PDB file of C-alpha atoms in Angstrom:
ATOM      1  CA  UNK A   1      13.196  38.886  -3.234  1.00  0.00           C
ATOM      2  CA  UNK A   2      14.147  35.217  -2.842  1.00  0.00           C
ATOM      3  CA  UNK A   3      12.641  32.975  -5.526  1.00  0.00           C
ATOM      4  CA  UNK A   4      11.639  29.334  -5.222  1.00  0.00           C
ATOM      5  CA  UNK A   5      11.924  27.020  -8.219  1.00  0.00           C
ATOM      6  CA  UNK A   6      12.002  23.339  -9.118  1.00  0.00           C
ATOM      7  CA  UNK A   7      15.354  23.185 -10.931  1.00  0.00           C
ATOM      8  CA  UNK A   8      17.078  19.897 -10.043  1.00  0.00           C
ATOM      9  CA  UNK A   9      16.369  16.198  -9.442  1.00  0.00           C
ATOM     10  CA  UNK A  10      18.076  13.505  -7.389  1.00  0.00           C
ATOM     11  CA  UNK A  11      18.011   9.803  -8.270  1.00  0.00           C
ATOM     12  CA  UNK A  12      19.100   7.018  -5.901  1.00  0.00           C
ATOM     13  CA  UNK A  13      20.091   3.935  -7.878  1.00  0.00           C
ATOM     14  CA  UNK A  14      19.672   0.525  -6.285  1.00  0.00           C
ATOM     15  CA  UNK A  15      20.378  -2.982  -7.564  1.00  0.00           C
ATOM     16  CA  UNK A  16      19.770  -6.357  -5.929  1.00  0.00           C
ATOM     17  CA  UNK A  17      22.987  -7.672  -4.455  1.00  0.00           C
ATOM     18  CA  UNK A  18      24.255 -11.231  -4.061  1.00  0.00           C
ATOM     19  CA  UNK A  19      23.122 -11.300  -0.418  1.00  0.00           C
ATOM     20  CA  UNK A  20      19.560 -10.257  -1.288  1.00  0.00           C
ATOM     21  CA  UNK A  21      20.124  -6.759   0.089  1.00  0.00           C
ATOM     22  CA  UNK A  22      20.213  -3.705  -2.141  1.00  0.00           C
ATOM     23  CA  UNK A  23      23.478  -2.176  -3.263  1.00  0.00           C
ATOM     24  CA  UNK A  24      23.504   1.583  -3.851  1.00  0.00           C
ATOM     25  CA  UNK A  25      25.364   3.394  -6.597  1.00  0.00           C
ATOM     26  CA  UNK A  26      27.644   6.269  -5.626  1.00  0.00           C
ATOM     27  CA  UNK A  27      29.399   8.553  -8.112  1.00  0.00           C
ATOM     28  CA  UNK A  28      32.591  10.556  -7.488  1.00  0.00           C
ATOM     29  CA  UNK A  29      32.685  14.109  -8.853  1.00  0.00           C
ATOM     30  CA  UNK A  30      35.522  14.666 -11.320  1.00  0.00           C
ATOM     31  CA  UNK A  31      38.149  17.397 -11.076  1.00  0.00           C
ATOM     32  CA  UNK A  32      37.249  20.655 -12.775  1.00  0.00           C
ATOM     33  CA  UNK A  33      33.594  20.729 -11.709  1.00  0.00           C
ATOM     34  CA  UNK A  34      31.749  21.501  -8.510  1.00  0.00           C
ATOM     35  CA  UNK A  35      32.685  19.601  -5.355  1.00  0.00           C
ATOM     36  CA  UNK A  36      35.549  17.589  -6.930  1.00  0.00           C
ATOM     37  CA  UNK A  37      36.219  14.300  -5.177  1.00  0.00           C
ATOM     38  CA  UNK A  38      32.875  14.209  -3.371  1.00  0.00           C
ATOM     39  CA  UNK A  39      30.590  11.195  -3.682  1.00  0.00           C
ATOM     40  CA  UNK A  40      26.946  11.635  -4.612  1.00  0.00           C
ATOM     41  CA  UNK A  41      23.815  10.119  -6.098  1.00  0.00           C
ATOM     42  CA  UNK A  42      22.676  10.948  -9.625  1.00  0.00           C
ATOM     43  CA  UNK A  43      21.867  14.657  -9.610  1.00  0.00           C
ATOM     44  CA  UNK A  44      21.022  17.082 -12.358  1.00  0.00           C
ATOM     45  CA  UNK A  45      19.103  19.982 -13.809  1.00  0.00           C
ATOM     46  CA  UNK A  46      15.601  19.907 -15.215  1.00  0.00           C
ATOM     47  CA  UNK A  47      15.738  21.068 -18.837  1.00  0.00           C
ATOM     48  CA  UNK A  48      13.071  23.406 -20.275  1.00  0.00           C
ATOM     49  CA  UNK A  49       9.924  21.463 -21.140  1.00  0.00           C
ATOM     50  CA  UNK A  50      10.837  18.432 -18.976  1.00  0.00           C
ATOM     51  CA  UNK A  51       8.915  17.136 -16.014  1.00  0.00           C
ATOM     52  CA  UNK A  52      11.018  16.181 -12.989  1.00  0.00           C
ATOM     53  CA  UNK A  53      10.453  12.463 -13.750  1.00  0.00           C
ATOM     54  CA  UNK A  54      11.618  12.924 -17.352  1.00  0.00           C
ATOM     55  CA  UNK A  55      14.685  14.839 -16.162  1.00  0.00           C
ATOM     56  CA  UNK A  56      15.484  12.141 -13.598  1.00  0.00           C
ATOM     57  CA  UNK A  57      15.345   9.381 -16.235  1.00  0.00           C
ATOM     58  CA  UNK A  58      17.516  11.436 -18.613  1.00  0.00           C
ATOM     59  CA  UNK A  59      20.071  12.222 -15.893  1.00  0.00           C
ATOM     60  CA  UNK A  60      20.180   8.550 -14.907  1.00  0.00           C
ATOM     61  CA  UNK A  61      20.989   7.601 -18.510  1.00  0.00           C
ATOM     62  CA  UNK A  62      23.523  10.438 -19.002  1.00  0.00           C
ATOM     63  CA  UNK A  63      25.378   9.984 -15.718  1.00  0.00           C
ATOM     64  CA  UNK A  64      25.400   6.171 -15.554  1.00  0.00           C
ATOM     65  CA  UNK A  65      24.266   4.661 -18.869  1.00  0.00           C
ATOM     66  CA  UNK A  66      21.644   2.710 -16.906  1.00  0.00           C
ATOM     67  CA  UNK A  67      17.946   2.194 -17.546  1.00  0.00           C
ATOM     68  CA  UNK A  68      15.673   1.268 -14.633  1.00  0.00           C
ATOM     69  CA  UNK A  69      13.691  -1.937 -14.315  1.00  0.00           C
ATOM     70  CA  UNK A  70      11.386   0.050 -12.006  1.00  0.00           C
ATOM     71  CA  UNK A  71      11.376   3.758 -11.256  1.00  0.00           C
ATOM     72  CA  UNK A  72       9.828   5.493  -8.234  1.00  0.00           C
ATOM     73  CA  UNK A  73       8.900   8.919  -6.958  1.00  0.00           C
ATOM     74  CA  UNK A  74      10.104   8.823  -3.340  1.00  0.00           C
ATOM     75  CA  UNK A  75       7.438  11.319  -2.251  1.00  0.00           C
ATOM     76  CA  UNK A  76      10.270  13.505  -1.015  1.00  0.00           C
ATOM     77  CA  UNK A  77      11.363  16.986  -2.055  1.00  0.00           C
ATOM     78  CA  UNK A  78      14.695  18.340  -0.866  1.00  0.00           C
ATOM     79  CA  UNK A  79      15.538  22.018  -0.620  1.00  0.00           C
ATOM     80  CA  UNK A  80      18.789  23.824  -1.237  1.00  0.00           C
ATOM     81  CA  UNK A  81      19.502  27.524  -0.887  1.00  0.00           C
ATOM     82  CA  UNK A  82      21.555  28.920  -3.793  1.00  0.00           C
ATOM     83  CA  UNK A  83      23.080  32.020  -2.222  1.00  0.00           C
ATOM     84  CA  UNK A  84      24.665  33.273  -5.458  1.00  0.00           C
ATOM     85  CA  UNK A  85      21.235  33.654  -7.097  1.00  0.00           C
ATOM     86  CA  UNK A  86      19.163  34.088  -3.912  1.00  0.00           C
ATOM     87  CA  UNK A  87      16.990  31.137  -4.877  1.00  0.00           C
ATOM     88  CA  UNK A  88      15.557  28.197  -2.969  1.00  0.00           C
ATOM     89  CA  UNK A  89      15.782  25.141  -5.204  1.00  0.00           C
ATOM     90  CA  UNK A  90      13.213  22.398  -4.736  1.00  0.00           C
ATOM     91  CA  UNK A  91      14.600  18.977  -5.660  1.00  0.00           C
ATOM     92  CA  UNK A  92      12.159  16.103  -6.339  1.00  0.00           C
ATOM     93  CA  UNK A  93      13.712  12.781  -5.348  1.00  0.00           C
ATOM     94  CA  UNK A  94      13.448   9.481  -7.243  1.00  0.00           C
ATOM     95  CA  UNK A  95      14.716   5.909  -6.910  1.00  0.00           C
ATOM     96  CA  UNK A  96      15.722   3.671  -9.800  1.00  0.00           C
ATOM     97  CA  UNK A  97      15.891  -0.076  -9.404  1.00  0.00           C
ATOM     98  CA  UNK A  98      18.218  -1.590 -11.991  1.00  0.00           C
ATOM     99  CA  UNK A  99      18.940  -5.219 -12.861  1.00  0.00           C
ATOM    100  CA  UNK A 100      21.129  -7.375 -10.664  1.00  0.00           C
ATOM    101  CA  UNK A 101      24.718  -7.115 -11.912  1.00  0.00           C
ATOM    102  CA  UNK A 102      24.043  -3.886 -13.837  1.00  0.00           C
ATOM    103  CA  UNK A 103      27.188  -1.802 -14.254  1.00  0.00           C
ATOM    104  CA  UNK A 104      27.322   1.972 -14.397  1.00  0.00           C
ATOM    105  CA  UNK A 105      29.475   3.904 -16.842  1.00  0.00           C
ATOM    106  CA  UNK A 106      30.137   7.343 -15.343  1.00  0.00           C
ATOM    107  CA  UNK A 107      29.427  10.367 -17.519  1.00  0.00           C
ATOM    108  CA  UNK A 108      31.776  13.323 -17.920  1.00  0.00           C
ATOM    109  CA  UNK A 109      30.888  14.890 -14.533  1.00  0.00           C
ATOM    110  CA  UNK A 110      32.150  11.846 -12.609  1.00  0.00           C
ATOM    111  CA  UNK A 111      35.407   9.927 -12.637  1.00  0.00           C
ATOM    112  CA  UNK A 112      34.340   6.851 -10.665  1.00  0.00           C
ATOM    113  CA  UNK A 113      31.289   4.777  -9.818  1.00  0.00           C
ATOM    114  CA  UNK A 114      30.929   2.181  -7.068  1.00  0.00           C
ATOM    115  CA  UNK A 115      28.193  -0.196  -5.955  1.00  0.00           C
ATOM    116  CA  UNK A 116      28.233  -0.342  -2.170  1.00  0.00           C
ATOM    117  CA  UNK A 117      26.219  -1.884   0.621  1.00  0.00           C
ATOM    118  CA  UNK A 118      23.725   0.738   1.790  1.00  0.00           C
ATOM    119  CA  UNK A 119      25.570   1.558   5.063  1.00  0.00           C
ATOM    120  CA  UNK A 120      28.821   2.103   3.113  1.00  0.00           C
ATOM    121  CA  UNK A 121      27.082   4.259   0.508  1.00  0.00           C
ATOM    122  CA  UNK A 122      25.414   6.287   3.240  1.00  0.00           C
ATOM    123  CA  UNK A 123      28.766   6.924   4.914  1.00  0.00           C
ATOM    124  CA  UNK A 124      30.400   7.957   1.640  1.00  0.00           C
ATOM    125  CA  UNK A 125      27.842  10.613   0.644  1.00  0.00           C
ATOM    126  CA  UNK A 126      29.073  14.164   1.203  1.00  0.00           C
ATOM    127  CA  UNK A 127      25.590  15.643   1.862  1.00  0.00           C
ATOM    128  CA  UNK A 128      23.456  14.620   4.874  1.00  0.00           C
ATOM    129  CA  UNK A 129      20.301  15.012   2.743  1.00  0.00           C
ATOM    130  CA  UNK A 130      21.586  12.187   0.527  1.00  0.00           C
ATOM    131  CA  UNK A 131      22.020   9.922   3.542  1.00  0.00           C
ATOM    132  CA  UNK A 132      18.434  10.560   4.629  1.00  0.00           C
ATOM    133  CA  UNK A 133      16.987  10.087   1.144  1.00  0.00           C
ATOM    134  CA  UNK A 134      18.842   6.808   0.578  1.00  0.00           C
ATOM    135  CA  UNK A 135      17.408   5.582   3.879  1.00  0.00           C
ATOM    136  CA  UNK A 136      13.911   6.474   2.666  1.00  0.00           C
ATOM    137  CA  UNK A 137      14.480   4.680  -0.649  1.00  0.00           C
ATOM    138  CA  UNK A 138      15.589   1.478   1.048  1.00  0.00           C
ATOM    139  CA  UNK A 139      12.786   1.635   3.631  1.00  0.00           C
ATOM    140  CA  UNK A 140      10.124   2.133   0.952  1.00  0.00           C
ATOM    141  CA  UNK A 141      11.489  -0.471  -1.456  1.00  0.00           C
ATOM    142  CA  UNK A 142      12.894  -3.101   0.933  1.00  0.00           C
ATOM    143  CA  UNK A 143      10.363  -5.726  -0.151  1.00  0.00           C
ATOM    144  CA  UNK A 144      11.340  -5.282  -3.819  1.00  0.00           C
ATOM    145  CA  UNK A 145       8.542  -2.855  -4.542  1.00  0.00           C
ATOM    146  CA  UNK A 146       6.716  -0.099  -2.663  1.00  0.00           C
ATOM    147  CA  UNK A 147       4.121  -2.441  -1.166  1.00  0.00           C
ATOM    148  CA  UNK A 148       0.801  -0.806  -0.337  1.00  0.00           C
ATOM    149  CA  UNK A 149       1.913   2.501  -1.878  1.00  0.00           C
ATOM    150  CA  UNK A 150       3.227   1.025  -5.161  1.00  0.00           C
ATOM    151  CA  UNK A 151       0.309   2.484  -7.113  1.00  0.00           C
ATOM    152  CA  UNK A 152       1.102   5.994  -5.881  1.00  0.00           C
ATOM    153  CA  UNK A 153       4.923   5.975  -6.063  1.00  0.00           C
ATOM    154  CA  UNK A 154       5.764   3.904  -9.145  1.00  0.00           C
ATOM    155  CA  UNK A 155       6.477   6.085 -12.164  1.00  0.00           C
ATOM    156  CA  UNK A 156       7.342   3.257 -14.589  1.00  0.00           C
TER     157      UNK A 156
END
């Protein structure tokens, strides 16, 4: 019977750009792993004993070396069917706002990182779900915070 489990997290990393618009971080998968050459957001597994928010902050640090100035739950959960294990993975989605000029240092899973204007980042993502989630992140945080829903969405 197909199982459902919360196993992964996604984190969309944004920084204020010179024009006042957000720039989005995209990471290129390195050779030797899954989906080599594809561009993605921060993505990773939830370790035993971690909450999704804790896993998202850890993955952000491991995959980019960055720490957020503000960190948000996007009130979005993606799904992905893992056919090899007959499991539906639920993926809580987060957004990290980092300091203007912050630079990412890719971890071992990635061989490149780029800060792009949101339309360019959206076009580069391999997965349509990433395009939709980045759009949600920018829509929710366009004013610099989550506005009227800040108290519900802000993690730290």
